[in-house]
């Protein structure tokens, strides 16, 4: 056995602002240069992807994507400096949360390397 936690950032009224889904979506935009391509890679509707990011933008109060204009390959999007900052902080928050969760689990259950105390 091992512990598992879901790392979320929610608003004061309990609305989900950020978690693994928005994190993965932004990372996919960073890789593909396009919200549409990122959504497709996650098998998600473009409209749902936009809604997820609008909700995160509202919660953080920062623009997450910077649109790029046309050219030969059409337009796309790049992450804003605010989005990059949010990703870095989320990665650190997630890492520390998991480490703390593991430590608490070991303290309570006395488990090490998948062993459980009886």
mmCIF file of C-alpha atoms in Angstrom:
data_model
loop_
_atom_site.group_PDB
_atom_site.id
_atom_site.type_symbol
_atom_site.label_atom_id
_atom_site.label_comp_id
_atom_site.label_asym_id
_atom_site.label_seq_id
_atom_site.Cartn_x
_atom_site.Cartn_y
_atom_site.Cartn_z
ATOM 1 C CA UNK A 1 0.000 0.000 0.000
ATOM 2 C CA UNK A 2 0.988 3.569 -0.504
ATOM 3 C CA UNK A 3 -0.705 6.915 -0.008
ATOM 4 C CA UNK A 4 -2.135 9.044 -2.793
ATOM 5 C CA UNK A 5 -3.428 12.568 -2.730
ATOM 6 C CA UNK A 6 -5.004 14.897 -5.229
ATOM 7 C CA UNK A 7 -3.317 18.286 -5.283
ATOM 8 C CA UNK A 8 -5.806 21.035 -6.086
ATOM 9 C CA UNK A 9 -6.014 24.762 -5.707
ATOM 10 C CA UNK A 10 -9.548 25.914 -5.009
ATOM 11 C CA UNK A 11 -11.198 29.280 -4.518
ATOM 12 C CA UNK A 12 -12.495 30.451 -1.157
ATOM 13 C CA UNK A 13 -15.961 29.289 -2.212
ATOM 14 C CA UNK A 14 -14.718 25.805 -3.126
ATOM 15 C CA UNK A 15 -14.500 26.120 -6.914
ATOM 16 C CA UNK A 16 -11.592 24.239 -8.514
ATOM 17 C CA UNK A 17 -9.068 26.649 -9.995
ATOM 18 C CA UNK A 18 -6.062 24.467 -10.756
ATOM 19 C CA UNK A 19 -4.955 20.869 -10.578
ATOM 20 C CA UNK A 20 -3.513 18.111 -12.739
ATOM 21 C CA UNK A 21 -5.878 18.753 -15.669
ATOM 22 C CA UNK A 22 -5.097 22.439 -16.148
ATOM 23 C CA UNK A 23 -1.429 21.697 -15.409
ATOM 24 C CA UNK A 24 -1.248 19.042 -18.142
ATOM 25 C CA UNK A 25 -3.159 21.305 -20.533
ATOM 26 C CA UNK A 26 -0.695 24.170 -20.075
ATOM 27 C CA UNK A 27 2.267 21.799 -20.463
ATOM 28 C CA UNK A 28 0.707 20.523 -23.714
ATOM 29 C CA UNK A 29 0.278 24.106 -24.975
ATOM 30 C CA UNK A 30 3.929 24.706 -24.128
ATOM 31 C CA UNK A 31 4.897 21.635 -26.186
ATOM 32 C CA UNK A 32 2.569 22.141 -29.157
ATOM 33 C CA UNK A 33 2.356 25.932 -29.337
ATOM 34 C CA UNK A 34 -1.414 25.679 -29.697
ATOM 35 C CA UNK A 35 -4.371 25.361 -27.344
ATOM 36 C CA UNK A 36 -6.304 23.517 -30.048
ATOM 37 C CA UNK A 37 -3.474 21.000 -30.546
ATOM 38 C CA UNK A 38 -3.045 20.641 -26.779
ATOM 39 C CA UNK A 39 -6.746 19.910 -26.345
ATOM 40 C CA UNK A 40 -6.666 17.373 -29.176
ATOM 41 C CA UNK A 41 -3.644 15.628 -27.643
ATOM 42 C CA UNK A 42 -5.649 15.223 -24.436
ATOM 43 C CA UNK A 43 -8.759 14.131 -26.338
ATOM 44 C CA UNK A 44 -10.581 17.164 -25.010
ATOM 45 C CA UNK A 45 -12.919 19.535 -26.784
ATOM 46 C CA UNK A 46 -11.338 22.891 -27.573
ATOM 47 C CA UNK A 47 -14.262 24.661 -25.887
ATOM 48 C CA UNK A 48 -13.676 22.686 -22.685
ATOM 49 C CA UNK A 49 -9.953 23.520 -22.772
ATOM 50 C CA UNK A 50 -10.763 27.218 -23.154
ATOM 51 C CA UNK A 51 -13.235 27.034 -20.265
ATOM 52 C CA UNK A 52 -10.661 25.340 -18.015
ATOM 53 C CA UNK A 53 -8.055 27.992 -18.733
ATOM 54 C CA UNK A 54 -10.524 30.892 -18.409
ATOM 55 C CA UNK A 55 -11.481 29.555 -14.979
ATOM 56 C CA UNK A 56 -7.809 29.335 -13.961
ATOM 57 C CA UNK A 57 -7.170 32.844 -15.298
ATOM 58 C CA UNK A 58 -10.094 34.155 -13.271
ATOM 59 C CA UNK A 59 -8.880 32.385 -10.134
ATOM 60 C CA UNK A 60 -5.260 33.513 -10.408
ATOM 61 C CA UNK A 61 -6.077 36.903 -11.884
ATOM 62 C CA UNK A 62 -3.476 36.465 -14.608
ATOM 63 C CA UNK A 63 -3.559 35.829 -18.359
ATOM 64 C CA UNK A 64 -2.177 32.348 -19.076
ATOM 65 C CA UNK A 65 -1.763 32.354 -22.854
ATOM 66 C CA UNK A 66 -0.365 34.859 -25.307
ATOM 67 C CA UNK A 67 -1.801 34.384 -28.799
ATOM 68 C CA UNK A 68 0.614 34.341 -31.728
ATOM 69 C CA UNK A 69 -0.488 35.539 -35.131
ATOM 70 C CA UNK A 70 -0.769 33.664 -38.412
ATOM 71 C CA UNK A 71 2.063 33.131 -40.800
ATOM 72 C CA UNK A 72 2.679 30.004 -42.853
ATOM 73 C CA UNK A 73 1.528 27.604 -40.132
ATOM 74 C CA UNK A 74 -1.269 29.738 -38.738
ATOM 75 C CA UNK A 75 -1.568 31.189 -35.264
ATOM 76 C CA UNK A 76 -1.080 29.564 -31.914
ATOM 77 C CA UNK A 77 -0.355 30.345 -28.304
ATOM 78 C CA UNK A 78 2.579 30.558 -25.956
ATOM 79 C CA UNK A 79 2.522 30.553 -22.180
ATOM 80 C CA UNK A 80 2.582 33.911 -20.484
ATOM 81 C CA UNK A 81 5.226 34.608 -17.848
ATOM 82 C CA UNK A 82 2.409 34.311 -15.288
ATOM 83 C CA UNK A 83 1.512 30.846 -16.572
ATOM 84 C CA UNK A 84 5.136 29.724 -16.353
ATOM 85 C CA UNK A 85 5.275 31.011 -12.783
ATOM 86 C CA UNK A 86 2.053 29.170 -11.906
ATOM 87 C CA UNK A 87 3.430 25.932 -13.395
ATOM 88 C CA UNK A 88 6.680 26.224 -11.420
ATOM 89 C CA UNK A 89 4.849 26.914 -8.174
ATOM 90 C CA UNK A 90 2.331 24.123 -8.769
ATOM 91 C CA UNK A 91 5.140 21.636 -9.448
ATOM 92 C CA UNK A 92 6.832 22.609 -6.181
ATOM 93 C CA UNK A 93 3.538 22.582 -4.263
ATOM 94 C CA UNK A 94 2.653 19.149 -5.669
ATOM 95 C CA UNK A 95 6.118 17.742 -4.880
ATOM 96 C CA UNK A 96 6.126 19.021 -1.297
ATOM 97 C CA UNK A 97 2.527 17.926 -0.743
ATOM 98 C CA UNK A 98 3.343 14.394 -1.870
ATOM 99 C CA UNK A 99 6.477 14.293 0.289
ATOM 100 C CA UNK A 100 4.538 15.507 3.334
ATOM 101 C CA UNK A 101 1.759 13.032 2.613
ATOM 102 C CA UNK A 102 4.284 10.174 2.402
ATOM 103 C CA UNK A 103 5.847 11.211 5.708
ATOM 104 C CA UNK A 104 2.475 11.454 7.466
ATOM 105 C CA UNK A 105 1.488 8.073 6.060
ATOM 106 C CA UNK A 106 4.695 6.500 7.399
ATOM 107 C CA UNK A 107 4.168 8.098 10.821
ATOM 108 C CA UNK A 108 0.609 6.820 11.077
ATOM 109 C CA UNK A 109 0.839 3.428 9.410
ATOM 110 C CA UNK A 110 4.509 2.696 10.037
ATOM 111 C CA UNK A 111 4.791 1.526 6.440
ATOM 112 C CA UNK A 112 8.074 1.540 4.596
ATOM 113 C CA UNK A 113 8.626 0.453 1.017
ATOM 114 C CA UNK A 114 5.138 -0.976 0.623
ATOM 115 C CA UNK A 115 5.137 -2.902 3.930
ATOM 116 C CA UNK A 116 2.298 -2.304 6.321
ATOM 117 C CA UNK A 117 2.336 -2.832 10.057
ATOM 118 C CA UNK A 118 -0.290 -5.077 11.578
#
